[in-house]
Short mmCIF file of C-alpha atoms in Angstrom, two decimals:
data_model
loop_
_atom_site.label_atom_id
_atom_site.label_comp_id
_atom_site.label_asym_id
_atom_site.label_seq_id
_atom_site.Cartn_x
_atom_site.Cartn_y
_atom_site.Cartn_z
CA MET A 22 93.45 159.33 87.21
CA ILE A 23 89.72 159.35 86.36
CA ASN A 24 87.59 156.76 88.22
CA GLY A 25 90.63 154.52 88.53
CA TYR A 26 91.49 154.72 84.86
CA ILE A 27 94.37 156.45 83.11
CA GLU A 28 93.49 159.80 81.59
CA LEU A 29 94.06 159.30 77.90
CA LYS A 30 96.15 161.97 76.19
CA PHE A 31 98.63 160.01 74.11
CA TYR A 32 96.80 159.68 70.80
CA PHE A 33 93.68 161.70 71.44
CA THR A 34 92.46 165.28 71.62
CA ASP A 35 89.99 166.74 74.10
CA GLU A 36 86.44 165.43 74.00
CA ASP A 37 84.17 167.43 71.71
CA ASN A 38 80.49 168.16 72.03
CA ILE A 39 78.61 165.38 70.25
CA SER A 40 75.09 166.36 71.23
CA HIS A 41 74.31 167.16 67.58
CA LEU A 42 74.46 163.48 66.63
CA ASP A 43 71.07 161.96 65.93
CA SER A 44 69.75 159.30 68.26
CA ASP A 45 68.97 155.85 66.91
CA ASP A 46 67.46 152.57 67.99
CA ASN A 47 68.59 151.56 71.43
CA ILE A 48 70.83 148.59 70.78
CA SER A 49 72.23 146.65 73.70
CA ASP A 50 75.31 144.57 73.14
CA PRO A 51 74.76 141.41 75.21
CA VAL A 52 78.49 140.82 75.33
CA THR A 53 79.71 144.30 76.25
CA SER A 54 76.83 145.59 78.35
CA THR A 55 78.37 144.17 81.52
CA GLY A 56 81.96 143.92 80.39
CA LEU A 57 83.88 146.02 77.92
CA GLN A 58 81.13 148.64 77.70
CA GLU A 59 81.66 149.55 81.37
CA ILE A 60 85.31 150.35 80.70
CA VAL A 61 84.88 152.39 77.52
CA HIS A 62 85.32 156.12 78.05
CA PRO A 63 83.35 158.90 76.34
CA VAL A 64 84.26 159.79 72.75
CA TRP A 65 87.81 160.90 72.13
CA GLN A 66 88.70 161.77 68.56
CA ALA A 67 91.72 160.15 66.95
CA ASN A 68 94.53 162.55 66.13
CA GLN A 69 97.28 160.29 64.79
CA PHE A 70 96.08 156.72 65.22
CA ASP A 71 94.35 155.07 62.24
CA ILE A 72 93.40 151.43 62.74
CA GLY A 73 93.35 150.80 58.99
CA ASN A 74 97.04 151.48 58.43
CA THR A 75 98.47 150.29 61.74
CA ASN A 76 100.33 147.06 62.48
CA ARG A 77 98.71 145.79 65.67
CA ASN A 78 101.79 143.72 66.53
CA SER A 79 103.87 146.89 66.79
CA LEU A 80 101.68 148.52 69.47
CA ASP A 81 102.74 148.58 73.11
CA ASP A 82 100.31 147.95 75.96
CA THR A 83 99.79 151.67 76.64
CA THR A 84 98.65 152.32 73.08
CA LYS A 85 96.55 149.14 73.08
CA ASN A 86 94.86 150.34 76.27
CA ASN A 87 94.17 153.75 74.69
CA VAL A 88 92.63 152.21 71.58
CA LEU A 89 90.46 149.70 73.44
CA SER A 90 89.21 152.09 76.11
CA THR A 91 88.05 154.92 73.84
CA LYS A 92 85.51 155.39 71.07
CA LEU A 93 87.59 156.20 68.01
CA LEU A 94 86.39 158.82 65.54
CA PRO A 95 88.38 161.05 63.15
CA LYS A 96 89.45 164.44 64.38
CA GLU A 97 86.91 167.09 63.41
CA PRO A 98 86.22 168.57 61.00
CA HIS A 99 85.96 165.38 58.95
CA LYS A 100 83.71 164.72 55.96
CA PHE A 101 82.77 161.07 55.66
CA PRO A 102 82.78 159.93 52.00
CA THR A 103 79.43 159.05 50.42
CA GLU A 104 78.90 155.87 48.41
CA ILE A 105 77.84 156.78 44.87
CA SER A 106 75.79 153.62 44.38
CA HIS A 107 73.70 153.87 47.57
CA ASN A 108 74.25 157.50 48.57
CA ARG A 109 75.22 156.39 52.06
CA SER A 110 78.13 157.18 54.35
CA PHE A 111 79.49 156.10 57.70
CA GLN A 112 77.44 157.40 60.64
CA PRO A 113 79.41 158.45 63.76
CA LYS A 114 76.41 157.51 65.93
CA TRP A 115 77.14 153.86 65.18
CA ILE A 116 80.15 154.26 67.44
CA THR A 117 78.90 156.89 69.88
CA ASN A 118 75.46 155.38 70.50
CA ASP A 119 75.37 151.75 69.43
CA PHE A 120 78.60 149.82 68.92
CA ALA A 121 81.42 151.12 71.11
CA TRP A 122 83.69 148.30 69.97
CA LEU A 123 83.92 149.75 66.43
CA ALA A 124 86.85 151.88 65.26
CA TYR A 125 86.69 154.01 62.11
CA SER A 126 89.62 154.19 59.70
CA ALA A 127 89.75 157.49 57.81
CA SER A 128 92.41 156.18 55.43
CA GLU A 129 90.15 153.33 54.27
CA ASP A 130 86.70 154.79 55.03
CA SER A 131 85.97 151.52 56.82
CA VAL A 132 85.42 150.20 60.33
CA TYR A 133 87.00 147.43 62.39
CA CYS A 134 86.02 145.58 65.54
CA LYS A 135 88.68 146.64 68.04
CA PRO A 136 88.61 143.55 70.31
CA CYS A 137 88.72 141.17 67.33
CA TRP A 138 91.38 143.25 65.57
CA PHE A 139 93.63 142.88 68.61
CA PHE A 140 92.84 139.42 69.94
CA PHE A 141 91.44 137.19 67.20
CA HIS A 142 93.19 133.93 66.33
CA GLU A 143 92.59 132.21 63.03
CA GLY A 144 90.08 129.40 63.33
CA VAL A 145 88.59 130.54 66.63
CA GLY A 146 85.04 130.07 67.86
CA LYS A 147 83.10 126.82 68.17
CA ARG A 148 85.31 123.93 66.98
CA GLY A 149 87.60 126.49 65.35
CA HIS A 150 85.44 126.78 62.23
CA GLN A 151 84.72 130.52 62.33
CA ASN A 152 87.29 132.45 60.32
CA PRO A 153 87.25 136.23 60.86
CA GLY A 154 86.96 138.38 57.75
CA LYS A 155 85.45 141.85 57.42
CA LEU A 156 85.61 143.93 60.59
CA VAL A 157 88.63 141.91 61.69
CA SER A 158 91.33 141.21 59.11
CA VAL A 159 89.89 143.73 56.62
CA GLY A 160 87.75 146.82 57.09
CA PHE A 161 83.97 146.85 56.62
CA ARG A 162 82.33 149.58 54.50
CA ASP A 163 78.99 148.28 53.23
CA TRP A 164 77.06 151.09 54.90
CA LYS A 165 73.69 149.95 53.53
CA LYS A 166 73.95 146.74 55.56
CA ALA A 167 76.03 148.20 58.37
CA LYS A 168 73.83 147.79 61.44
CA GLU A 169 72.58 144.38 60.34
CA SER A 170 76.16 143.21 59.85
CA PHE A 171 77.32 144.68 63.16
CA LYS A 172 74.57 142.82 65.03
CA LYS A 173 75.48 139.55 63.31
CA HIS A 174 79.14 140.10 64.17
CA MET A 175 78.22 140.47 67.85
CA GLU A 176 76.78 136.95 67.81
CA LYS A 177 79.97 135.35 66.52
CA GLU A 178 81.74 133.15 69.06
CA TYR A 179 85.13 134.61 68.17
CA HIS A 180 83.81 138.13 68.82
CA LYS A 181 82.55 137.12 72.26
CA GLU A 182 85.88 135.48 73.06
CA CYS A 183 87.82 138.53 71.91
CA VAL A 184 85.60 140.88 73.94
CA LEU A 185 86.32 138.81 77.04
CA GLN A 186 90.05 139.04 76.35
CA ALA A 187 89.83 142.79 75.77
CA THR A 188 87.84 143.28 78.97
CA SER A 189 90.36 141.27 80.95
CA PHE A 190 93.25 143.23 79.42
CA LEU A 191 91.68 146.58 80.39
CA LYS A 192 90.90 145.41 83.92
CA ILE A 193 94.48 144.24 84.37
CA SER A 194 95.79 147.56 83.01
CA ALA A 195 93.55 149.47 85.43
CA GLY A 196 94.55 147.30 88.38
CA ILE A 197 91.05 145.90 88.78
CA GLN A 198 92.08 142.35 87.91
CA LEU A 199 95.33 140.45 88.44
CA ASP A 200 97.15 139.01 85.45
CA ILE A 201 97.06 135.25 84.89
CA ALA A 202 100.48 134.55 86.43
CA THR A 203 99.63 136.55 89.55
CA GLN A 204 96.20 134.93 89.77
CA LEU A 205 97.76 131.46 89.61
CA ASP A 206 100.38 132.42 92.21
CA SER A 207 97.70 133.88 94.49
CA GLN A 208 95.56 130.76 94.05
CA ARG A 209 98.52 128.53 94.90
CA THR A 210 99.29 130.59 98.01
CA LYS A 211 95.64 130.40 99.05
CA GLU A 212 95.54 126.62 98.55
CA ILE A 213 98.72 126.16 100.61
CA ALA A 214 97.24 128.24 103.43
CA GLU A 215 93.97 126.28 103.29
CA ASN A 216 95.83 122.94 103.32
CA ARG A 217 97.90 124.04 106.30
CA ALA A 218 94.78 125.16 108.14
CA ALA A 219 93.10 121.82 107.39
CA ILE A 220 96.00 119.64 108.47
CA GLU A 221 96.98 121.61 111.58
CA PRO A 222 94.20 120.14 113.81
CA ILE A 223 95.17 116.63 112.69
CA ILE A 224 98.81 117.21 113.59
CA ARG A 225 97.83 118.67 116.96
CA THR A 226 95.65 115.61 117.65
CA ILE A 227 98.46 113.20 116.72
CA LEU A 228 100.93 115.07 118.94
CA PHE A 229 98.43 115.05 121.81
CA LEU A 230 97.88 111.30 121.47
CA CYS A 231 101.62 110.67 121.33
CA ARG A 232 102.20 112.72 124.48
CA THR A 233 99.33 110.95 126.23
CA ARG A 234 100.69 107.53 125.28
CA ILE A 235 104.20 108.41 126.43
CA THR A 236 102.86 109.72 129.74
CA SER A 237 100.84 106.53 130.21
CA LYS A 238 103.86 104.32 129.61
CA ARG A 239 105.92 106.28 132.10
CA ARG A 240 103.27 105.86 134.78
CA SER A 241 102.82 102.13 134.18
#
C-alpha cells in the first residue's frame, strides 16, 4: 500500500523519468484541485490498456480504479503522430502538467476525459440539455485547439458531475469513504441512537411520575 492506496501494477509499468517534459502555463482545475486531483498518482505508462478501443462496460472495479487513479500515457518509446495540416501533435505535458483527467489513446491518436468516459449519462447537466460528444463518446484530436477545448470541457456541468462520481468511487475503493448503502445504514443507525437518547429522559420522567403517583395513592 502507498499512502493508503493500492500500488498499481495490473496494467502499468514502472514510472519513468518525465523531467524532460517542457513546463507550461499553470492551469488549475477548479473541479479536481480539491477532489480527483488529490487521488491521482504520478505518471504510469499504459502497457496494455487503450481507452480508445476498450468497452468501459466490460471493466471490473479494479481496472476502473487503475485507470482513474493514474495519468495514462503510451509506453515509451512512442512517437506521437503529427497533423499534416497544422504540423501539431499531442503533447504529453497536457496530461502530466495540466489535465490529469485526460487519457491518451494510441490506437486513435486522440484523448478522452476519464471521469466522463466512465460515468456520463446521456442528457446530463443542467436540465439534461448537455449531450457529451468529443472527449466522452468519441476521442478528441484537434491539437490546435486542444487546451482551449479542455478548459471549456472542465466548465461543463456533466464533467463536474462525473468528476464528483469518479472522486467518490476512488475514495470508496481506498476505504476513505463508505459506499452509499453503508452510508445510509450508518445514518439510520445514528438516527436511531439519537432518537433513543432523546426519548430516554422523557420515559424516565414518566416512570418517575407514575411511581410517585402510585406511592401517593398507597399512603392516602
